[in-house]
């Protein structure tokens, strides 16, 4: 149980393109979903937390107009990187959690490369 | 604010030997503690958690962790290492049940030598 699917796993696109990443909880209802960014050989950096039906809460320094997060249902959250540039290239990972006492379960990540 | 430290960037262990990956934490309330493992180009896999109860927590793939309140530690252990255990291990802490965020350590790369 507790499977989180993240899609796509790899995307390469031109500078200026917008890219949408999907995160789905397959066998549980995710009250809260999280989006992280991971730089090479570093830990995960939390970008934002989203609760179903509410606006996402962004961490300090994360541009909400750049990284649009939608959590429209209890099983789906999306992250859209708008007008992506090479500095946005990174490994993006989502996680989902059911109730408060449960651990976060992670997707397999999306490697984004902006040319 | 909560924080978590993994003092070792890398740990090398011979296959079949016991392994320990260290983690210490700092929180203002009661800690929720987690261990995750990450394989190359993959997300994180949940190994185990401590919220309350027995100080020795058993998790996936034969891993266990011991919660030590006086030393504010939550070290990950396994009695007999496998080559397939080689991966990046993250300790994480959450400050209270109402705090959504968890803070990750910087990670420890575990190399199991055949």
mmCIF file of N, CA, C and O in Angstrom, chain A residues 58-103:
data_model
loop_
_atom_site.group_PDB
_atom_site.id
_atom_site.type_symbol
_atom_site.label_atom_id
_atom_site.label_comp_id
_atom_site.label_asym_id
_atom_site.label_seq_id
_atom_site.Cartn_x
_atom_site.Cartn_y
_atom_site.Cartn_z
ATOM 1 N N UNK A 58 3.793 28.182 0.360
ATOM 2 C CA UNK A 58 5.135 28.133 -0.216
ATOM 3 C C UNK A 58 6.190 28.457 0.833
ATOM 4 O O UNK A 58 5.967 29.289 1.724
ATOM 5 N N UNK A 59 7.322 27.820 0.712
ATOM 6 C CA UNK A 59 8.452 28.118 1.586
ATOM 7 C C UNK A 59 9.102 29.432 1.154
ATOM 8 O O UNK A 59 8.974 29.874 0.008
ATOM 9 N N UNK A 60 9.787 30.035 2.097
ATOM 10 C CA UNK A 60 10.446 31.311 1.825
ATOM 11 C C UNK A 60 11.442 31.147 0.688
ATOM 12 O O UNK A 60 12.214 30.190 0.651
ATOM 13 N N UNK A 61 11.375 32.085 -0.249
ATOM 14 C CA UNK A 61 12.303 32.064 -1.367
ATOM 15 C C UNK A 61 11.797 31.309 -2.581
ATOM 16 O O UNK A 61 12.442 31.333 -3.636
ATOM 17 N N UNK A 62 10.657 30.651 -2.471
ATOM 18 C CA UNK A 62 10.085 29.925 -3.610
ATOM 19 C C UNK A 62 9.029 30.808 -4.262
ATOM 20 O O UNK A 62 8.091 31.262 -3.598
ATOM 21 N N UNK A 63 9.192 31.072 -5.553
ATOM 22 C CA UNK A 63 8.275 31.968 -6.259
ATOM 23 C C UNK A 63 6.972 31.253 -6.594
ATOM 24 O O UNK A 63 6.955 30.324 -7.407
ATOM 25 N N UNK A 64 5.879 31.704 -6.015
ATOM 26 C CA UNK A 64 4.600 31.039 -6.249
ATOM 27 C C UNK A 64 4.103 31.233 -7.680
ATOM 28 O O UNK A 64 3.364 30.394 -8.204
ATOM 29 N N UNK A 65 4.491 32.319 -8.335
ATOM 30 C CA UNK A 65 4.066 32.521 -9.715
ATOM 31 C C UNK A 65 4.900 31.704 -10.690
ATOM 32 O O UNK A 65 4.492 31.485 -11.832
ATOM 33 N N UNK A 66 6.040 31.261 -10.239
ATOM 34 C CA UNK A 66 6.926 30.447 -11.050
ATOM 35 C C UNK A 66 6.567 28.968 -10.934
ATOM 36 O O UNK A 66 6.577 28.229 -11.907
ATOM 37 N N UNK A 67 6.252 28.574 -9.728
ATOM 38 C CA UNK A 67 5.937 27.180 -9.441
ATOM 39 C C UNK A 67 4.483 27.108 -8.980
ATOM 40 O O UNK A 67 4.178 27.273 -7.798
ATOM 41 N N UNK A 68 3.602 26.836 -9.939
ATOM 42 C CA UNK A 68 2.166 26.804 -9.651
ATOM 43 C C UNK A 68 1.768 25.417 -9.156
ATOM 44 O O UNK A 68 2.034 24.425 -9.819
ATOM 45 N N UNK A 69 1.117 25.377 -8.025
ATOM 46 C CA UNK A 69 0.700 24.106 -7.446
ATOM 47 C C UNK A 69 -0.803 24.064 -7.336
ATOM 48 O O UNK A 69 -1.432 25.013 -6.850
ATOM 49 N N UNK A 70 -1.366 22.954 -7.787
ATOM 50 C CA UNK A 70 -2.802 22.732 -7.705
ATOM 51 C C UNK A 70 -3.053 21.390 -7.034
ATOM 52 O O UNK A 70 -2.414 20.394 -7.354
ATOM 53 N N UNK A 71 -3.959 21.362 -6.087
ATOM 54 C CA UNK A 71 -4.298 20.120 -5.371
ATOM 55 C C UNK A 71 -5.814 19.998 -5.399
ATOM 56 O O UNK A 71 -6.486 20.228 -4.397
ATOM 57 N N UNK A 72 -6.315 19.632 -6.564
ATOM 58 C CA UNK A 72 -7.754 19.709 -6.809
ATOM 59 C C UNK A 72 -8.536 18.545 -6.229
ATOM 60 O O UNK A 72 -9.752 18.632 -6.035
ATOM 61 N N UNK A 73 -7.857 17.426 -5.940
ATOM 62 C CA UNK A 73 -8.567 16.275 -5.393
ATOM 63 C C UNK A 73 -7.696 15.600 -4.351
ATOM 64 O O UNK A 73 -6.528 15.953 -4.181
ATOM 65 N N UNK A 74 -8.256 14.629 -3.666
ATOM 66 C CA UNK A 74 -7.514 13.935 -2.607
ATOM 67 C C UNK A 74 -6.498 12.945 -3.154
ATOM 68 O O UNK A 74 -5.793 12.294 -2.391
ATOM 69 N N UNK A 75 -6.410 12.828 -4.469
ATOM 70 C CA UNK A 75 -5.435 11.897 -5.037
ATOM 71 C C UNK A 75 -4.529 12.524 -6.077
ATOM 72 O O UNK A 75 -3.676 11.844 -6.646
ATOM 73 N N UNK A 76 -4.669 13.820 -6.318
ATOM 74 C CA UNK A 76 -3.884 14.430 -7.388
ATOM 75 C C UNK A 76 -3.423 15.832 -7.020
ATOM 76 O O UNK A 76 -4.214 16.674 -6.599
ATOM 77 N N UNK A 77 -2.115 16.054 -7.187
ATOM 78 C CA UNK A 77 -1.560 17.394 -7.097
ATOM 79 C C UNK A 77 -0.666 17.597 -8.315
ATOM 80 O O UNK A 77 -0.039 16.647 -8.796
ATOM 81 N N UNK A 78 -0.629 18.821 -8.815
ATOM 82 C CA UNK A 78 0.245 19.111 -9.955
ATOM 83 C C UNK A 78 1.143 20.289 -9.635
ATOM 84 O O UNK A 78 0.765 21.213 -8.899
ATOM 85 N N UNK A 79 2.346 20.236 -10.182
ATOM 86 C CA UNK A 79 3.308 21.341 -10.097
ATOM 87 C C UNK A 79 3.598 21.779 -11.519
ATOM 88 O O UNK A 79 4.000 20.953 -12.355
ATOM 89 N N UNK A 80 3.359 23.046 -11.817
ATOM 90 C CA UNK A 80 3.666 23.582 -13.133
ATOM 91 C C UNK A 80 4.809 24.567 -12.998
ATOM 92 O O UNK A 80 4.688 25.555 -12.264
ATOM 93 N N UNK A 81 5.891 24.280 -13.692
ATOM 94 C CA UNK A 81 7.023 25.203 -13.740
ATOM 95 C C UNK A 81 6.787 26.097 -14.949
ATOM 96 O O UNK A 81 6.841 25.643 -16.099
ATOM 97 N N UNK A 82 6.487 27.358 -14.695
ATOM 98 C CA UNK A 82 6.114 28.265 -15.779
ATOM 99 C C UNK A 82 7.352 28.941 -16.361
ATOM 100 O O UNK A 82 8.286 29.293 -15.626
ATOM 101 N N UNK A 83 7.356 29.090 -17.687
ATOM 102 C CA UNK A 83 8.456 29.757 -18.389
ATOM 103 C C UNK A 83 9.803 29.286 -17.831
ATOM 104 O O UNK A 83 10.585 30.071 -17.283
ATOM 105 N N UNK A 84 10.015 27.988 -17.963
ATOM 106 C CA UNK A 84 11.203 27.384 -17.348
ATOM 107 C C UNK A 84 12.490 27.869 -18.002
ATOM 108 O O UNK A 84 12.547 28.099 -19.215
ATOM 109 N N UNK A 85 13.515 28.008 -17.173
ATOM 110 C CA UNK A 85 14.839 28.412 -17.645
ATOM 111 C C UNK A 85 15.865 27.399 -17.163
ATOM 112 O O UNK A 85 15.583 26.580 -16.270
ATOM 113 N N UNK A 86 17.057 27.408 -17.716
ATOM 114 C CA UNK A 86 18.055 26.390 -17.336
ATOM 115 C C UNK A 86 18.296 26.280 -15.833
ATOM 116 O O UNK A 86 18.540 25.176 -15.332
ATOM 117 N N UNK A 87 18.181 27.384 -15.103
ATOM 118 C CA UNK A 87 18.404 27.307 -13.658
ATOM 119 C C UNK A 87 17.294 26.561 -12.919
ATOM 120 O O UNK A 87 17.436 26.241 -11.727
ATOM 121 N N UNK A 88 16.194 26.287 -13.622
ATOM 122 C CA UNK A 88 15.115 25.488 -13.026
ATOM 123 C C UNK A 88 15.376 23.991 -13.175
ATOM 124 O O UNK A 88 14.624 23.171 -12.615
ATOM 125 N N UNK A 89 16.401 23.641 -13.924
ATOM 126 C CA UNK A 89 16.738 22.225 -14.095
ATOM 127 C C UNK A 89 17.064 21.621 -12.736
ATOM 128 O O UNK A 89 17.869 22.162 -11.976
ATOM 129 N N UNK A 90 16.433 20.504 -12.436
ATOM 130 C CA UNK A 90 16.618 19.899 -11.118
ATOM 131 C C UNK A 90 15.846 18.587 -11.058
ATOM 132 O O UNK A 90 15.203 18.187 -12.032
ATOM 133 N N UNK A 91 15.903 17.946 -9.916
ATOM 134 C CA UNK A 91 15.114 16.744 -9.633
ATOM 135 C C UNK A 91 13.991 17.166 -8.698
ATOM 136 O O UNK A 91 14.243 17.647 -7.596
ATOM 137 N N UNK A 92 12.756 17.029 -9.163
ATOM 138 C CA UNK A 92 11.591 17.432 -8.379
ATOM 139 C C UNK A 92 10.895 16.179 -7.855
ATOM 140 O O UNK A 92 10.633 15.241 -8.612
ATOM 141 N N UNK A 93 10.597 16.176 -6.564
ATOM 142 C CA UNK A 93 9.975 15.006 -5.943
ATOM 143 C C UNK A 93 8.722 15.438 -5.197
ATOM 144 O O UNK A 93 8.739 16.441 -4.471
ATOM 145 N N UNK A 94 7.659 14.668 -5.372
ATOM 146 C CA UNK A 94 6.446 14.938 -4.605
ATOM 147 C C UNK A 94 6.279 13.867 -3.527
ATOM 148 O O UNK A 94 6.865 12.780 -3.616
ATOM 149 N N UNK A 95 5.524 14.203 -2.516
ATOM 150 C CA UNK A 95 5.144 13.210 -1.517
ATOM 151 C C UNK A 95 3.697 13.454 -1.116
ATOM 152 O O UNK A 95 3.151 14.541 -1.331
ATOM 153 N N UNK A 96 3.106 12.434 -0.534
ATOM 154 C CA UNK A 96 1.712 12.532 -0.118
ATOM 155 C C UNK A 96 1.551 11.863 1.235
ATOM 156 O O UNK A 96 2.256 10.899 1.565
ATOM 157 N N UNK A 97 0.612 12.417 2.002
ATOM 158 C CA UNK A 97 0.367 11.871 3.331
ATOM 159 C C UNK A 97 -1.124 11.805 3.578
ATOM 160 O O UNK A 97 -1.875 12.699 3.172
ATOM 161 N N UNK A 98 -1.542 10.740 4.243
ATOM 162 C CA UNK A 98 -2.948 10.628 4.630
ATOM 163 C C UNK A 98 -3.185 11.438 5.890
ATOM 164 O O UNK A 98 -3.031 12.645 5.920
ATOM 165 N N UNK A 99 -3.507 10.762 6.976
ATOM 166 C CA UNK A 99 -3.784 11.520 8.197
ATOM 167 C C UNK A 99 -2.483 11.945 8.874
ATOM 168 O O UNK A 99 -1.389 11.593 8.451
ATOM 169 N N UNK A 100 -2.631 12.681 9.942
ATOM 170 C CA UNK A 100 -1.507 13.360 10.597
ATOM 171 C C UNK A 100 -0.417 12.449 11.127
ATOM 172 O O UNK A 100 0.741 12.848 11.227
ATOM 173 N N UNK A 101 -0.765 11.233 11.512
ATOM 174 C CA UNK A 101 0.221 10.337 12.104
ATOM 175 C C UNK A 101 0.931 9.457 11.092
ATOM 176 O O UNK A 101 1.782 8.654 11.454
ATOM 177 N N UNK A 102 0.598 9.620 9.847
ATOM 178 C CA UNK A 102 1.195 8.784 8.817
ATOM 179 C C UNK A 102 2.454 9.433 8.255
ATOM 180 O O UNK A 102 2.582 10.655 8.249
ATOM 181 N N UNK A 103 3.406 8.622 7.790
ATOM 182 C CA UNK A 103 4.594 9.190 7.150
ATOM 183 C C UNK A 103 4.259 9.705 5.752
ATOM 184 O O UNK A 103 3.220 9.345 5.181
#
